[in-house]
Coordinates of C-alpha atoms in Angstrom, one line a residue:
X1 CA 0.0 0.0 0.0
X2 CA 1.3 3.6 -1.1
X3 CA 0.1 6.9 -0.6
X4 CA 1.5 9.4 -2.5
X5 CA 1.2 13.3 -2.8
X6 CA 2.7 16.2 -3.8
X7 CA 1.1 17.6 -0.7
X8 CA 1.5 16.4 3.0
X9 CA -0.2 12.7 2.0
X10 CA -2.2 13.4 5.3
X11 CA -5.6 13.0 3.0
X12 CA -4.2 10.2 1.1
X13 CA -3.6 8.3 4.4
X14 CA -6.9 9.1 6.3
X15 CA -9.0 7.8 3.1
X16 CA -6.5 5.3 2.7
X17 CA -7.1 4.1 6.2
X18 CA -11.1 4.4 6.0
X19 CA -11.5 2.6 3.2
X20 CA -9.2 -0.4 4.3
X21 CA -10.7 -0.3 7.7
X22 CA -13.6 -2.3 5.9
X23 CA -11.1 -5.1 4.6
X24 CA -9.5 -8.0 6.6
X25 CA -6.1 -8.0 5.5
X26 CA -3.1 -6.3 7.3
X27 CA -1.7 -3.8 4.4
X28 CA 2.5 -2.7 4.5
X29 CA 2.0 0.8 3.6
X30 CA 4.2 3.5 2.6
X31 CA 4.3 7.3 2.5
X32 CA 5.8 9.2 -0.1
X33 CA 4.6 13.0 0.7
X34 CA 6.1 16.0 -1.1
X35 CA 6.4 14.2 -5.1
X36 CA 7.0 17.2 -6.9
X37 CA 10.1 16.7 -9.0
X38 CA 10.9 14.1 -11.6
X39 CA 13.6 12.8 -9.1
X40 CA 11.1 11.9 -6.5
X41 CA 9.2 10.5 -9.1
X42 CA 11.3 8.1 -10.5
X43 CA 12.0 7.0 -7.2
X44 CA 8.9 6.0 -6.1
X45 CA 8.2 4.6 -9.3
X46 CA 11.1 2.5 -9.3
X47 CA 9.9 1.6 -5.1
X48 CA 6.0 0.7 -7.0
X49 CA 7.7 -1.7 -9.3
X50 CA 10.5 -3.3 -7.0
X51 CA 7.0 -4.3 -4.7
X52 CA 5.5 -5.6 -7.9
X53 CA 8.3 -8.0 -8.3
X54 CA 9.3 -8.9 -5.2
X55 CA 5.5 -10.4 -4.0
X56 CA 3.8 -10.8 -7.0
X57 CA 0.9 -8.7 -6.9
X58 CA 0.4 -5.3 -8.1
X59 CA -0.2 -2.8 -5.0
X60 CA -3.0 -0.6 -4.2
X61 CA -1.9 3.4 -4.8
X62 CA -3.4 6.4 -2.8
X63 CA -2.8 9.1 -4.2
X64 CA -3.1 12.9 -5.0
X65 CA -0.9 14.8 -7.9
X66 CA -2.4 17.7 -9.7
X67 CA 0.2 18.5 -12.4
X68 CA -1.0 16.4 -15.2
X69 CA 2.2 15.3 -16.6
X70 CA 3.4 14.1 -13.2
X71 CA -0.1 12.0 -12.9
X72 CA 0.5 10.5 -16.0
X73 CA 4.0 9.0 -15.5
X74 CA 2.7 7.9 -12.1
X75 CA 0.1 6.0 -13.2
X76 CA 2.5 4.4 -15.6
X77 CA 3.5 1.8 -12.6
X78 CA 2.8 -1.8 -12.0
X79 CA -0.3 -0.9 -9.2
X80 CA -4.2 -0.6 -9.0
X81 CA -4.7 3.4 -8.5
X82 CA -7.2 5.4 -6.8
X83 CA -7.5 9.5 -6.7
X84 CA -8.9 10.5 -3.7
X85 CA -9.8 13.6 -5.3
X86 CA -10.6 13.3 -9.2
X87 CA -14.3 12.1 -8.7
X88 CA -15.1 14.2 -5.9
X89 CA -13.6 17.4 -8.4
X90 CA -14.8 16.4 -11.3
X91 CA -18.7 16.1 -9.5
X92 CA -18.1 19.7 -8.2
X93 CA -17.1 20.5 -11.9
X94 CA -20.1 19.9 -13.3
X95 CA -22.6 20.7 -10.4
X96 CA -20.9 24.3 -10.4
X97 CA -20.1 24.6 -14.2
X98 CA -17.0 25.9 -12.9
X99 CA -13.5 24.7 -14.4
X100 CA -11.3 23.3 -12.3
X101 CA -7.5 25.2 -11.7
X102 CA -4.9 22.3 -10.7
X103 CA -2.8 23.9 -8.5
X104 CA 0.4 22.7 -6.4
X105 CA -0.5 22.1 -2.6
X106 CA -3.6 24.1 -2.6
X107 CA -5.0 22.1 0.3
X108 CA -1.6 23.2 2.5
X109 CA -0.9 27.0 1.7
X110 CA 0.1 28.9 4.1
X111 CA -0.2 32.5 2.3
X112 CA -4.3 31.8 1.6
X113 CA -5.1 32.0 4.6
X114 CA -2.2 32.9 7.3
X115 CA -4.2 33.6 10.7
X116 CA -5.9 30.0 10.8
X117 CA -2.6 28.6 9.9
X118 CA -0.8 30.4 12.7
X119 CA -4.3 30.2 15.2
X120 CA -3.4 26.0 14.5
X121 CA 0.8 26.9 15.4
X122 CA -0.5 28.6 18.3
X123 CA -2.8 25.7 19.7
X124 CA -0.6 23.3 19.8
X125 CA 1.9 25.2 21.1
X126 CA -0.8 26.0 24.4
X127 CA -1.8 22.0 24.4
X128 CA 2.1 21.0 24.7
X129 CA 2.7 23.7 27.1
X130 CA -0.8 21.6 29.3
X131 CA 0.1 18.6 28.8
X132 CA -0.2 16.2 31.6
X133 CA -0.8 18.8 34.4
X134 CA 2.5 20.4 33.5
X135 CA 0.8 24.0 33.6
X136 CA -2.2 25.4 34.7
X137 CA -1.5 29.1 34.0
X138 CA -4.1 30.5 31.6
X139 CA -6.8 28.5 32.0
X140 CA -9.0 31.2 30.5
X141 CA -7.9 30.8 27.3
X142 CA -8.5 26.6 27.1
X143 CA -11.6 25.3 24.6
X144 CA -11.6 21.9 26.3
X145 CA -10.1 20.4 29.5
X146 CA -9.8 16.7 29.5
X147 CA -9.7 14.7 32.8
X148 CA -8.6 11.2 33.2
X149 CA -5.9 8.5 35.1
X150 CA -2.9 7.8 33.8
X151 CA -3.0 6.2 30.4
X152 CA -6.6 6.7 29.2
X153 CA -5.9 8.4 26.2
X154 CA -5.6 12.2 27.0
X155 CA -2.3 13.5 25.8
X156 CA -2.7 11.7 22.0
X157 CA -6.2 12.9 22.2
X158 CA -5.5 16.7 23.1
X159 CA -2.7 16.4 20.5
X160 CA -5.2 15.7 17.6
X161 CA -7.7 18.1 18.6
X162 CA -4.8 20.7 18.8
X163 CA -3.4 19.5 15.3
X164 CA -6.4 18.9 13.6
X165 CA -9.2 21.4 14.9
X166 CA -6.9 24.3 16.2
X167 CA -8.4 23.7 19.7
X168 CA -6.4 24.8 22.8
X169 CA -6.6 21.4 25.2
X170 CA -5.6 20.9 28.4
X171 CA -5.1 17.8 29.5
X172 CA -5.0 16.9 33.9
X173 CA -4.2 13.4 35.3
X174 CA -5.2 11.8 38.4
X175 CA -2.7 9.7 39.6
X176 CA -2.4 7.1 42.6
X177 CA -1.4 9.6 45.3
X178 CA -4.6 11.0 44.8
X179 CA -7.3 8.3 44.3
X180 CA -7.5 8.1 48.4
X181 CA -8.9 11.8 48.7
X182 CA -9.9 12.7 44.9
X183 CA -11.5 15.7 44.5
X184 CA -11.1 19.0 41.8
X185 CA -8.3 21.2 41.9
X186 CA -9.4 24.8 43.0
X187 CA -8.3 25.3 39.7
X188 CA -10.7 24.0 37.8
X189 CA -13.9 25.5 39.7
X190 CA -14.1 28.2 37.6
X191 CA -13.6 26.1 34.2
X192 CA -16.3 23.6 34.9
X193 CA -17.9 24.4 31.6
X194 CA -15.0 23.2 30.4
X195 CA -14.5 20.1 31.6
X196 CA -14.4 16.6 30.1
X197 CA -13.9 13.4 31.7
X198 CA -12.1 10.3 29.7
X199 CA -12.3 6.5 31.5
X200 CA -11.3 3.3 30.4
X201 CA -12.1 -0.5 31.1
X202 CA -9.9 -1.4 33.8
X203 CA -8.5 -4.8 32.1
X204 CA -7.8 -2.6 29.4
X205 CA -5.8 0.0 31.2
X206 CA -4.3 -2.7 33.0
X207 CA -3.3 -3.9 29.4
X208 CA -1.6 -0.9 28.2
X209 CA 0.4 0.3 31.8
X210 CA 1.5 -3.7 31.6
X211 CA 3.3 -2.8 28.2
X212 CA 5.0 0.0 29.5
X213 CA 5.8 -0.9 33.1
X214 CA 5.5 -4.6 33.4
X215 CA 4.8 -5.8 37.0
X216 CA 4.9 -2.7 38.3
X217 CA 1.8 -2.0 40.9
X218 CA 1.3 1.1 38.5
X219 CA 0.1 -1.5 36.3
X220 CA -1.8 -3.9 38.5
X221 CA -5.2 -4.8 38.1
X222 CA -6.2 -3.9 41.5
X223 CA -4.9 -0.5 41.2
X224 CA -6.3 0.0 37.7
X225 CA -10.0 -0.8 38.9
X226 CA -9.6 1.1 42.1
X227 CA -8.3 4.1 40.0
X228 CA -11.5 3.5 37.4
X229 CA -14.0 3.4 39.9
X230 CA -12.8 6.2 41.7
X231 CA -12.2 8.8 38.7
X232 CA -15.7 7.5 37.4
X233 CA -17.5 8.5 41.0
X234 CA -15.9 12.0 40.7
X235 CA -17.1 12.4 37.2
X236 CA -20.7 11.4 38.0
X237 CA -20.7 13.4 41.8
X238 CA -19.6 16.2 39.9
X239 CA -21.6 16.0 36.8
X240 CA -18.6 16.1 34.4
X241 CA -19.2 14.6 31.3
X242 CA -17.0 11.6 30.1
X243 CA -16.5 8.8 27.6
X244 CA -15.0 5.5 28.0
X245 CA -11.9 5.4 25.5
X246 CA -11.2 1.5 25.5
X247 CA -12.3 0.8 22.1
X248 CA -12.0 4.4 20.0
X249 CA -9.8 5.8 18.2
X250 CA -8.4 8.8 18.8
X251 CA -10.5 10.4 15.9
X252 CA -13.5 8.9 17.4
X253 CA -12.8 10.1 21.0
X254 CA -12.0 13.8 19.6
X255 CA -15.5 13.6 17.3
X256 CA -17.3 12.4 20.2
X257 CA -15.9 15.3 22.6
X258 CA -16.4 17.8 19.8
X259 CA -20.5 16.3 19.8
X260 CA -21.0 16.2 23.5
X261 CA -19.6 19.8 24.0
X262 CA -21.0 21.4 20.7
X263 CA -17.6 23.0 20.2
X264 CA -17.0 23.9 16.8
X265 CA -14.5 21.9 14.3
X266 CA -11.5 24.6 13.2
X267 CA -10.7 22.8 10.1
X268 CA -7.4 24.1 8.0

């Protein structure tokens, strides 16, 4: 599996990845963002045909190229092909009876449109700088404050939100020390509007602390479900919304936050 750009490749993936979510087999992809020279070109092509050779089978292409002459030597590879944008433009094309203008990175300029571009910069800079309790200074200025124990999915979660919506996230855990007396920081009383809880399935959280601190009590199942319930009783005595991440994705735990708070998607 290949996805190819002249762009980033980050829409080539995330259709790439939908689309073979609904298939059983486990694909060996590659990324080959940033194609715009007849250099690049040929190496790829030469990476499409090695594959062809060395298993058999043609591979499955991703991709996104604008320049026409570039798209045709591409598509002069050993692989099935599939633009995740010609049928989409081409629809838009004739709804709007409006001729399309290839252009190189259009989707990515910075110049179009600076200010949401450097709004983005900006968030993620504020979501690093609050990640994992490490600040609580400007708390004024945060569109979402996510709650949780250790390893529930908050930092990759505020990450994306940052990244992909341009939201400023703060992200606060509870850990073991304070389980016996849990209760909100001070802090937050004047951001409840703002809060948002994240739990897990204990045997899963168990799962995942194993991995990264094997028999450690950290990881043990007694002080995974003793954590759970307790971060779960605050939530509910407090009437802080929260989802159970065990089985989401990180897009799906952002979308769902995003629903249940009715912020708005900053898209770029």
């Amino acid at each position: 599996m290949f996805y190819v750009s002249d762009g980033t490749a980050i829409t080539c993936e995330t259709l790439g990845h939908v689309v073979l979510g609904q298939f059983s087999f486990e694909p060996n992809e590659k990324t080959f963002p940033f194609v715009e020279s007849e250099d690049k070109l040929t190496d790829l092509t030469k990476e499409i045909q090695q594959s062809y050779e060395r298993h058999g089978v043609k591979p499955l292409v991703f991709f996104s190229m604008v320049i026409p002459t570039m798209r045709a030597q591409l598509l002069k590879a050993p692989a099935f092909f599939y633009d995740v944008l010609e049928s989409i433009v081409q629809r838009v094309a004739e709804d709007t009876q409006i001729e399309p203008k290839p252009k190189l990175q259009r989707s990515r300029s910075v110049s179009k449109d600076s200010d949401t571009y450097f709004d983005r910069i900006s968030a993620i800079e504020y979501t690093l700088a609050h990640d994992d309790g490490v600040s609580l200074k400007d708390l004024d200025r945060a569109d979402v404050i996510l709650l949780g124990v250790s390893r529930s999915g908050k930092t990759p979660t505020s990450l994306y939100m940052a990244m992909q919506f341009g939201l400023r996230v703060v992200n606060y855990p509870f850990i073991a020390d304070d389980i016996a007396s849990l209760r909100l920081l001070p802090e937050f009383e004047f951001q409840r509007h703002k809060l948002f809880g994240l739990t897990i399935e204990p045997e899963r959280l168990t799962q995942i602390r194993q991995n990264r601190l094997s028999g450690s009590e950290y990881a043990s199942s007694e002080q995974c479900q003793q954590e759970v319930a307790a971060i779960e009783a605050l939530f509910r005595s407090e009437a802080i919304p929260y989802i159970n991440t065990s089985s989401l994705s990180v897009e799906e735990i952002s979308t769902r936050i995003l629903e249940r708070t009715g912020m708005k998607r900053r898209l770029f």
